[in-house]
Each structure stands twice: as C-alpha cells, then as structure tokens.
Coordinates of C-alpha atoms in Angstrom, one line a residue:
X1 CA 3.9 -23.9 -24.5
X2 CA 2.9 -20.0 -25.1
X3 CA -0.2 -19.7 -26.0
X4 CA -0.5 -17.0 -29.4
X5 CA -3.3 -14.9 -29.2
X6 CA -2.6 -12.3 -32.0
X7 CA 0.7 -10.6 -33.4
X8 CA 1.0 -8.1 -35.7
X9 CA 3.9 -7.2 -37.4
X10 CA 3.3 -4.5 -39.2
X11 CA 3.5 -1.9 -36.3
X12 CA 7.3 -1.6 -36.3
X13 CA 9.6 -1.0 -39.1
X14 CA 10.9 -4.5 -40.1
X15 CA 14.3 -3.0 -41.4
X16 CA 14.6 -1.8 -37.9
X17 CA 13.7 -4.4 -35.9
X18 CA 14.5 -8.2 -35.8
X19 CA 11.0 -9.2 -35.2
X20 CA 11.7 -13.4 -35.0
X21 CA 14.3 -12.2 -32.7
X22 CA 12.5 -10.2 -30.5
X23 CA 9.6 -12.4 -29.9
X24 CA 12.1 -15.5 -29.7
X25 CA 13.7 -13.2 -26.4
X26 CA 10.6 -12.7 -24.9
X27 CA 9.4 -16.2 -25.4
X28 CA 12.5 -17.3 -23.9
X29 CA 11.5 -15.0 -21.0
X30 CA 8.0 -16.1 -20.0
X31 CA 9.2 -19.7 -20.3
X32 CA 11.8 -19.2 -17.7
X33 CA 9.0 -17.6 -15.5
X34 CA 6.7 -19.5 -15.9
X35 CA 5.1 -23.1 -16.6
X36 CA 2.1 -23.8 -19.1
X37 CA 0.7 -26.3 -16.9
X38 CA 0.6 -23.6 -13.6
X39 CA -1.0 -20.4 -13.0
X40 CA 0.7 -17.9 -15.4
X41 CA 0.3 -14.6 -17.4
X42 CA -0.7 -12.5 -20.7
X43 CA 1.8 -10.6 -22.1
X44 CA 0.9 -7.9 -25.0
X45 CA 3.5 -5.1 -25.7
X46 CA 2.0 -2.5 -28.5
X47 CA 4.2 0.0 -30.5
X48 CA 2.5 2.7 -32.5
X49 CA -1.2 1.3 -31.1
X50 CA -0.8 -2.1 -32.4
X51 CA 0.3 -5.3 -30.6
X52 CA 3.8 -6.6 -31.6
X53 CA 3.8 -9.4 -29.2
X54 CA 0.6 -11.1 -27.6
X55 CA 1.0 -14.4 -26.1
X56 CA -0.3 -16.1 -23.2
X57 CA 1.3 -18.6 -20.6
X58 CA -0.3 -20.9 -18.1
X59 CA -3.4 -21.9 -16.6
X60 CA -6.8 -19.5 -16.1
X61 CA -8.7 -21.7 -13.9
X62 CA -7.2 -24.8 -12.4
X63 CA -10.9 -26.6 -12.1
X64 CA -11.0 -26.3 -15.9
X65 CA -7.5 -26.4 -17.2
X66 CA -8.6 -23.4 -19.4
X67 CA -5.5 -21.7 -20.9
X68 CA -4.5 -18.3 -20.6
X69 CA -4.2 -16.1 -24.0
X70 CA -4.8 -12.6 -24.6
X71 CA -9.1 -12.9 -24.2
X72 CA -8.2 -14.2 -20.8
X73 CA -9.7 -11.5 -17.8
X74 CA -8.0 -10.7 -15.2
X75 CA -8.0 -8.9 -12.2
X76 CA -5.9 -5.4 -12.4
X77 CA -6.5 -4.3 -8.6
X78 CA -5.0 -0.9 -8.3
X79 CA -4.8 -0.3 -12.0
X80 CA -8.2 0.6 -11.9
X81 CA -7.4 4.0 -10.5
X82 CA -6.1 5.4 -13.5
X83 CA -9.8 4.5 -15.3
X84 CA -11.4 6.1 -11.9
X85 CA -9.0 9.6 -12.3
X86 CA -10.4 10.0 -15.9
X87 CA -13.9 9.7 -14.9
X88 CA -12.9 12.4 -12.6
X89 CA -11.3 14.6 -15.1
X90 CA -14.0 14.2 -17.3
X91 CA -16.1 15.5 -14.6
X92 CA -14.1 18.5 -14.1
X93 CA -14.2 19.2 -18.0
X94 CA -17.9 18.9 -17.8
X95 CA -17.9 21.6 -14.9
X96 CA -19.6 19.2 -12.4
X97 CA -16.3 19.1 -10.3
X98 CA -13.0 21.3 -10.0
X99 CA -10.1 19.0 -8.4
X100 CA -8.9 22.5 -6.7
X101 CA -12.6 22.6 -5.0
X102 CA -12.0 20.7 -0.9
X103 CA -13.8 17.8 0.1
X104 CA -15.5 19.6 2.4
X105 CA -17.2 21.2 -0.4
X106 CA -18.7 18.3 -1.9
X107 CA -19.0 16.1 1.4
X108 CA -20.3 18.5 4.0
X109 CA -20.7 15.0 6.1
X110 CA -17.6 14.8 6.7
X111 CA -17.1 17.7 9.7
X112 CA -13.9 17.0 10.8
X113 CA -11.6 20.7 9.5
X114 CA -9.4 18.7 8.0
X115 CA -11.7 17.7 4.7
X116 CA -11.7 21.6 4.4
X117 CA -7.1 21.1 3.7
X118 CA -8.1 18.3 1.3
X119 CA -8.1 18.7 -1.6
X120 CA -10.0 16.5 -4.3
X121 CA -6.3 16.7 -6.4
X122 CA -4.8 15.3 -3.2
X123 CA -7.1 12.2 -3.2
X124 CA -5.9 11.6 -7.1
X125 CA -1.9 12.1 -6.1
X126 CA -1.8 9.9 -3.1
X127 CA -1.0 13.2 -1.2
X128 CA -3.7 14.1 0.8
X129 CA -2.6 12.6 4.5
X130 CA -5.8 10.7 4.7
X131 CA -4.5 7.7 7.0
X132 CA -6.1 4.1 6.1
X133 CA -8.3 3.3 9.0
X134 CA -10.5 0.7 8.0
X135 CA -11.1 -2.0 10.4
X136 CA -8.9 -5.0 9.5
X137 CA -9.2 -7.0 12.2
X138 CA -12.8 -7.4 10.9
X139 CA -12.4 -10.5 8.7
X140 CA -16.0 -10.4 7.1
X141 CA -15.5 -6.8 6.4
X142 CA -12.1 -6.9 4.7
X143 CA -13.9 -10.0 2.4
X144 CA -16.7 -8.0 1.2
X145 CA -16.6 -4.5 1.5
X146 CA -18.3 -2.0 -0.3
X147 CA -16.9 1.6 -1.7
X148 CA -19.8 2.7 0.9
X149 CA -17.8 0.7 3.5
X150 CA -14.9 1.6 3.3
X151 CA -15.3 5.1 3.6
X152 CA -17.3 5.5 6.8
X153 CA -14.5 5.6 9.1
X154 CA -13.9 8.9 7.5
X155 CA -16.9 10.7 8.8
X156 CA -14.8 10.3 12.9
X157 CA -11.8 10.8 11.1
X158 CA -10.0 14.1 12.5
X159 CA -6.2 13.7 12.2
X160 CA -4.5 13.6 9.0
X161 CA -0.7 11.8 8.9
X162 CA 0.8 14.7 7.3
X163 CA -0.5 18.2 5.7
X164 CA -2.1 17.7 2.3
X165 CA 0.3 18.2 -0.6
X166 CA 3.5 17.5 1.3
X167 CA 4.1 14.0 1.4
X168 CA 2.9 10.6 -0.5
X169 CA 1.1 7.6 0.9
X170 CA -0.6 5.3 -1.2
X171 CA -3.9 4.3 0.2
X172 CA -7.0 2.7 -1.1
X173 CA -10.2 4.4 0.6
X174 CA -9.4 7.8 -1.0
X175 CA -10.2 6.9 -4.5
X176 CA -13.5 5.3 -3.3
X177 CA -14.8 8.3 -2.6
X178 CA -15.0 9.7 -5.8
X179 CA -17.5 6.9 -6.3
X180 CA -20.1 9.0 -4.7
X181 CA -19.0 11.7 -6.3
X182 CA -20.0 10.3 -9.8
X183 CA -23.2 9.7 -8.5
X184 CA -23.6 12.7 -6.6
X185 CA -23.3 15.1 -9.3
X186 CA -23.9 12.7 -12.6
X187 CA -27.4 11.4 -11.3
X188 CA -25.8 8.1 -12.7
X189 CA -24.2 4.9 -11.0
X190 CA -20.6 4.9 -11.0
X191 CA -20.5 1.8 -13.1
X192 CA -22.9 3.5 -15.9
X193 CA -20.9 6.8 -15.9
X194 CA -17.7 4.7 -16.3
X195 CA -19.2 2.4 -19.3
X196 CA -20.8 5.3 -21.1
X197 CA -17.9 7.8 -21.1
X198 CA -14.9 5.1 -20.8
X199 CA -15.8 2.2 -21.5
X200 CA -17.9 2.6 -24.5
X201 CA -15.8 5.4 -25.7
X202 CA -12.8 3.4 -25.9
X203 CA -14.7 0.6 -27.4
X204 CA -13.5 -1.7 -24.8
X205 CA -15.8 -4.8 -24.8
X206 CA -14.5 -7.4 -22.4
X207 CA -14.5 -5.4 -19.1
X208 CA -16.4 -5.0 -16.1
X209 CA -16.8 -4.0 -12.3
X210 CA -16.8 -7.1 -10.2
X211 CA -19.5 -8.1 -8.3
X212 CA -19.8 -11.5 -6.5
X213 CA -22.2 -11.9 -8.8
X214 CA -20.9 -10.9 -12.1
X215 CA -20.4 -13.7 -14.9
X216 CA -17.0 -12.7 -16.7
X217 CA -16.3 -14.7 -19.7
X218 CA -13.0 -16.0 -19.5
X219 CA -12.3 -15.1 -15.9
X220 CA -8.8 -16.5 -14.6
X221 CA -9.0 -17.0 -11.0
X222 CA -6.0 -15.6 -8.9
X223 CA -3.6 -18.0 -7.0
X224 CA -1.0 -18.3 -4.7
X225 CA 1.7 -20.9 -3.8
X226 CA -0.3 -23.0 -0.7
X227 CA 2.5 -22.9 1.8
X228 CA 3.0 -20.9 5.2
X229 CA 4.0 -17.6 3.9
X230 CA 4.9 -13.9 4.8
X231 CA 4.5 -11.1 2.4
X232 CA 5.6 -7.9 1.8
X233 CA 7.5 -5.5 -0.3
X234 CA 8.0 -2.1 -1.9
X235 CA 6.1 -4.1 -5.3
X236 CA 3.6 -4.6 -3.3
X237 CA 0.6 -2.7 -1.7
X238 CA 0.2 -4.9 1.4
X239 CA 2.0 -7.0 3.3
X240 CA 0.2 -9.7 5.6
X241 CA 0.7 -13.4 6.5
X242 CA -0.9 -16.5 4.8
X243 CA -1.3 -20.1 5.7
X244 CA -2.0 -23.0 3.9
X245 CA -5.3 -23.7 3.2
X246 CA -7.4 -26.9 2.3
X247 CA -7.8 -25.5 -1.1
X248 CA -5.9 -26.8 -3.4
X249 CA -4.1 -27.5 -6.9
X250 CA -1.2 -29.8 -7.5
X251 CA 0.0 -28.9 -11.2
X252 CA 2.5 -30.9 -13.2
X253 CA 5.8 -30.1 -11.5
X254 CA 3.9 -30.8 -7.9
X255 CA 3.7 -27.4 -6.5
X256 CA 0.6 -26.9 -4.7
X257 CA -2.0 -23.7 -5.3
X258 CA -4.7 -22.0 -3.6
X259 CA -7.0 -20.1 -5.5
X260 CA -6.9 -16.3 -3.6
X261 CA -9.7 -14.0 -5.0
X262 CA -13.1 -13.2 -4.0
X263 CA -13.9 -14.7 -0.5
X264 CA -10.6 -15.6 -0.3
X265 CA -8.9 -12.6 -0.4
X266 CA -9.8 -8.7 0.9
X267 CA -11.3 -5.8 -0.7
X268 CA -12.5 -7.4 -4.0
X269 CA -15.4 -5.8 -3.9
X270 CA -14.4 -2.2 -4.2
X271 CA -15.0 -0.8 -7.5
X272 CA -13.0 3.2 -7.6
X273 CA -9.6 1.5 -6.4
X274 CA -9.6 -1.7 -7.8
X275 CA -12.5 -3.7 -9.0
X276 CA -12.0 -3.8 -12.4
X277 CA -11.3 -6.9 -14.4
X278 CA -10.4 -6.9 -18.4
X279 CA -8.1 -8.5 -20.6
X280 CA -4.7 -7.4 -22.2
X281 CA -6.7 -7.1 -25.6
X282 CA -9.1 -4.8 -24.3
X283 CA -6.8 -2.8 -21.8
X284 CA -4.8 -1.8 -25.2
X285 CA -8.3 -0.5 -26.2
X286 CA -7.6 1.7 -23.2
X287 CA -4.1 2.4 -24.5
X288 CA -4.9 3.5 -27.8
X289 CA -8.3 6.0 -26.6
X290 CA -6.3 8.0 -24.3
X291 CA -3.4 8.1 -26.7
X292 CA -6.0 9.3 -29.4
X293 CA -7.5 11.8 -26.7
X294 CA -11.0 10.1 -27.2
X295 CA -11.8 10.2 -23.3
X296 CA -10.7 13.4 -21.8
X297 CA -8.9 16.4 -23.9
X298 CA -5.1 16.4 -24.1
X299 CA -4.8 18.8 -21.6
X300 CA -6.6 17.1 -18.6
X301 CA -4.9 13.9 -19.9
X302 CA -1.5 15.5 -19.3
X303 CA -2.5 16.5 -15.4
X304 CA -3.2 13.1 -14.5
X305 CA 0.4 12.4 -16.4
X306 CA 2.0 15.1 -14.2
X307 CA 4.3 13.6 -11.6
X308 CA 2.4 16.1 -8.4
X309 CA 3.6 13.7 -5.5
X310 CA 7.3 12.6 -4.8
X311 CA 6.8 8.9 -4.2
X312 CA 10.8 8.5 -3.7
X313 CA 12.2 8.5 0.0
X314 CA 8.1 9.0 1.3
X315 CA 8.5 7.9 5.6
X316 CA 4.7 7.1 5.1
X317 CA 4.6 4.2 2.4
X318 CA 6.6 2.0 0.8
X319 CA 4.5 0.6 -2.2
X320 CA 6.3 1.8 -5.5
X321 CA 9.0 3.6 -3.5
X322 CA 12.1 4.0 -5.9
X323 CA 14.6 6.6 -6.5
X324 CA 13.2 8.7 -9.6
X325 CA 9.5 7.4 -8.8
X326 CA 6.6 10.3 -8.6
X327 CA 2.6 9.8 -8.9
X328 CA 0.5 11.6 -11.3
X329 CA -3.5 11.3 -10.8
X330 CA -3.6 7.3 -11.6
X331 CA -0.3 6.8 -12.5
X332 CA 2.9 6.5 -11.4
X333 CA 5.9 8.0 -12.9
X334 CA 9.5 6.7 -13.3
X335 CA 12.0 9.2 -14.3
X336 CA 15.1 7.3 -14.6
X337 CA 17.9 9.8 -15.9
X338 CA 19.1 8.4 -19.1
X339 CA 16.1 6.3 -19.5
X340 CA 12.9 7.1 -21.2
X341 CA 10.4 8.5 -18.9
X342 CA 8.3 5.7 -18.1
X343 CA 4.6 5.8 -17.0
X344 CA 3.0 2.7 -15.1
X345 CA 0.9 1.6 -12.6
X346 CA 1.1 -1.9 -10.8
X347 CA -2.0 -4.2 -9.2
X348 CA -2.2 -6.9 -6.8
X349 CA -4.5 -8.7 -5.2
X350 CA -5.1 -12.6 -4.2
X351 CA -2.8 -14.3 -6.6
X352 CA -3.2 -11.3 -9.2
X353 CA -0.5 -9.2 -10.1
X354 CA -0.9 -6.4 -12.8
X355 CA 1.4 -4.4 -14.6
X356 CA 1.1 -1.4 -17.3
X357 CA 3.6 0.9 -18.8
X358 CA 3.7 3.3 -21.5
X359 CA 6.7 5.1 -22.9
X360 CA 4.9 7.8 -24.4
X361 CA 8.4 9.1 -26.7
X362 CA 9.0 5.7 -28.2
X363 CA 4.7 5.2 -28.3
X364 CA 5.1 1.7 -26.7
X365 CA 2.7 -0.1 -24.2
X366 CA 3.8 -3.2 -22.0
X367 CA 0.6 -5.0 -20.4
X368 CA 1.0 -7.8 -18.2
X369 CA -1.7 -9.4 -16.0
X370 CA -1.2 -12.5 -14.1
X371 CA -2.9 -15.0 -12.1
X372 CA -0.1 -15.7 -9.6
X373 CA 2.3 -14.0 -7.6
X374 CA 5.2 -15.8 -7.0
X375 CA 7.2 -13.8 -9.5
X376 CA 9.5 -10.8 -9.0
X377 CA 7.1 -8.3 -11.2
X378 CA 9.7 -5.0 -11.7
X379 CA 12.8 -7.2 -11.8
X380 CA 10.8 -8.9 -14.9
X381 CA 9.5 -5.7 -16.2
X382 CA 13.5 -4.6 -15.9
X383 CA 14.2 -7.4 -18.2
X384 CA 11.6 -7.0 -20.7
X385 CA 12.7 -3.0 -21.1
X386 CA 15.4 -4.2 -21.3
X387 CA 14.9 -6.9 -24.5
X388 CA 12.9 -3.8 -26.5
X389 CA 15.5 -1.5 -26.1
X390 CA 18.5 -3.5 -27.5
X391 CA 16.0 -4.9 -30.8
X392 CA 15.0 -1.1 -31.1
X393 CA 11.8 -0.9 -29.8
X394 CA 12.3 1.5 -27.3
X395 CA 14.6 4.8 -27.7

C-alpha cells in the first residue's frame, strides 16, 4: 500500500489534466517498483510550487517497521552540493568571495602552483582537474571522515588530471573545501551559515547536517540487498564490491537486507558534498525559495543553472555521463533536443539513492529519495517524465 502524505489538487488546471488518472499512473508505477513491506521511496512531484502527487512506499527503518511518507528523512548524498554552491554564491553577493578569485588566494596552504590555475568556479563545475586522492584503502578513514579529512591530501597535491576548465570529473573533496571557506571569511560554522541564510530562509524545518550523533526525527536508514555483489555504473558515483554481512532483514517476500549507512558505509560524515538529510516535504521548501529568488538573487541563481562543464563523452568520469548532459555549479543539466531542458542532480550513498529535477519552462519539480538501491533510478525517472508529459503536466 502507498502511503499518502499530502496532495493538492489545486496546483494544475483540472480541465487540463486528468488528475485521478495521473496519480492512478504513478501509483501503478511505484507499486511495480517497489513493495510496502521492503525498503522503498517518497515520491513528491510539484507544479506551480505546490505538490500534485506526494505519496510514500515501503519501509523507513526495518527494526521498527516505521513507514515511509513524505515526513520521512532521508539521506540525499550528492544533492547536498547544490545547497553548498548557494552558500557560496551568497558569499560572492556579499563580497566575501569572487568564484573568479584562485584557490591559492584563499588557501595560501596549499603551495603546490597548481591552486594558483584553480579556480574557486572550477571546484563548483566539476572542472578543476583536482584528482580524488584520498586514502581508500584506509577503512576507518573512509567510515568517518571529516570535510577537514578529506582535504589534507591536497596540501602534497602537485599534479592536476587535466587543465582547469577543460574537462569534467566529478569528485567529492572539492566541494569540502568550501567548508572552510564559510568559516574562514563568515567567522561562522559552516552548519550555522547554511541554517541562517538557507535553511531558515527557505523555511525548511526538517533538515540537518549529519553527525553520528545527530537525532533526526523520522530518519529512514539506507539498505541494500545482502548478497555478494559488484557495483557500478554511469548512475552511480562509485563503484566498489560488497559482501554479505551478518546484518540482516528478511521482509515479506524473503529477500534479505542490510542496513548501509553510517558505519556501514563511507563518507557519511562529510557535510559540503553530501551530509545532508531532509525530507521530500521540506526539500520542495527548497524548490519553491530558489524559484521565489529568497536565497541568492536571480542572477547568481542563473550561474549555478549555467551548464559551464560538458559532462557528455568526459575520458575522466563516468558518473552522469549522457549525451546532452552538462554541470552547472550544483546541478546537472540535461539538454535533450526536443525535450524540455531538464535540471537535476542525483545522490547515493549506502542503500540511499536521491533524485531531484526541475523543469523550470513547465515550473515542475520531481523529488525522489529512497532507502534502497536495487532500482534503475534514470530509467524510472524516464518513465515518470514520461507519465507527466502525456497527462499535460510537462510541455
């Protein structure tokens, strides 16, 4: 059964859309996807600013058998860069930072001549040649580093994989260093900047920075299907192999989980490139400010919607690497010809997958956060586009 967390009607023309029809589609949808007694997902799609659809699917927290539904948090993992490149332009519109300025200029710690090529733009657009060098054959460190961590192998860093502005590979690190940077020329903690001039701003109430620590109402834990497994792929940012653990779930069909988050999983415990988690209520919270131009002006909004870096055909990664694919500052974008021009980020991490688009023409947001990752995320994402533009929801 889908759980209903909230839909409102009244955000699409009824004479224009069949909305029993619609949400009849998409339930059909989730329920092929997924079961309500397993690990699932929360699926809110918005047009105009207000949910149309809002339903949950599956289980939060296997100890508890708590249900998912739109107050469920989750994870996003990588989505959290988009939150991190607004804090940044925000910065530049307060003249504390200018994204032309080097990271030499700001980190004179790091020595090595090439900070003086990159550029703090470059570290937004995936662009800046910085190769991922943190040590990952350190299993304590990938289970609990720190922002502060996972930047020091920078300071010996003195090759760069390719000259900054020419070529795209996603990395983590890069973003984490513009956690410093918020405190370096705020005064404030990266975590109190990002509350008092995103957070609060947008009126978001159910998110936070995870700590091991934290107490997150409604958390969902992440999990994966405990078997022998290798995984890998362009819709995904890593690719590794797993074994079976002694952790686990057996839900009603018989398939067997593991939960895969914190202490199970690595780099939970950065915060700049992936640490938040929230809830598809509150992330439309986050829709609707920076649609509003509550956060950061038009203008600097625009930049980080800019497609700067050709993802498509990029040698140097493969996460997100489609034809018509280019990255913005914290988002990517998908310029399909005869399609609307789509603009999304994914996340994963553990069993969490994350997924957020906005079709800025039609004014139409599609959030899905889930708790396991067994399921082909852009296929699905194909299908629902699909579904909203034959009812008319999308252009």
């Amino acid at each position: 059964m889908i759980t209903i967390a909230m839909c409102c009607v009244g955000a699409v023309n009824a004479k224009s859309v069949n909305m029993k029809r619609l949400e009849a589609r998409l339930d059909s949808l989730m329920q092929a996807h997924y079961h309500p007694q397993s690990p699932g997902a929360a699926l809110l799609i918005a047009k105009n600013g207000k949910a149309i659809y809002d339903k949950g699917i599956g289980i939060a927290d296997m100890a508890t058998g708590e249900k998912i539904d739109g107050n469920t948090a989750f994870n996003i993992a990588s989505i959290s860069k988009q939150f991190t490149a607004i804090g940044a332009l925000k910065m530049q519109e307060m003249g504390l930072i200018d994204l032309n300025n080097s990271v030499a200029s700001y980190f004179p710690e790091l020595q090595g001549d090439i900070w003086k090529k990159v550029k703090l733009r470059h570290l937004l657009s995936h662009s800046s040649g910085v190769p991922d060098a943190r040590p990952r054959d350190d299993l304590n460190f990938m289970l609990t580093a720190t922002d502060e961590q996972s930047v020091q192998y920078m300071k010996d860093l003195t090759t760069l994989h390719f000259e900054p502005g020419t070529d795209y590979e996603y990395i983590n690190p890069t973003f984490d260093l513009f956690y410093f940077l918020v405190e370096m020329k705020t005064g404030m903690k990266f975590v109190d900047f990002q509350k008092k001039y995103i957070f609060d701003r947008a009126r978001m109430e159910n998110v936070q920075y995870f700590t091991p620590e934290a107490n997150i109402p409604h958390m969902a834990h992440g999990y994966i299907v405990n078997e022998d497994a290798e995984v890998s792929g362009s819709d995904s940012d890593y690719a590794k192999k797993r074994e079976k653990v002694e952790n686990d779930y057996v839900d009603a069909r018989g398939t067997h989980w593991a939960e895969c988050d914190y202490g199970e999983e690595t780099f939970f415990a950065t915060k700049a490139d992936g640490g938040i988690y929230t809830t598809t209520h509150d992330f439309l919270k986050w829709e609707n400010a920076l649609r509003r131009n509550i956060l950061v002006k038009k203008s600097s909004k625009q930049e980080a919607y800019t497609p700067h870096t050709k993802v498509s055909g990029s040698k140097w990664s493969g996460y997100q690497n489609r034809d018509n694919t280019w990255y913005g500052y914290g988002w990517f974008i998908d310029k399909t010809p005869g399609r609307e021009v789509k603009i999304y980020h994914t996340g994963d991490n553990g069993g969490f997958q994350a997924y957020a688009a906005k079709y800025e023409r039609s004014r139409v947001n599609v959030i899905m956060l889930e708790n396991q990752n067994t399921i082909d995320r852009w296929t699905l994402q194909l299908q629902i586009e699909k579904i909203l533009r034959e009812e008319g929801v999308l252009r």
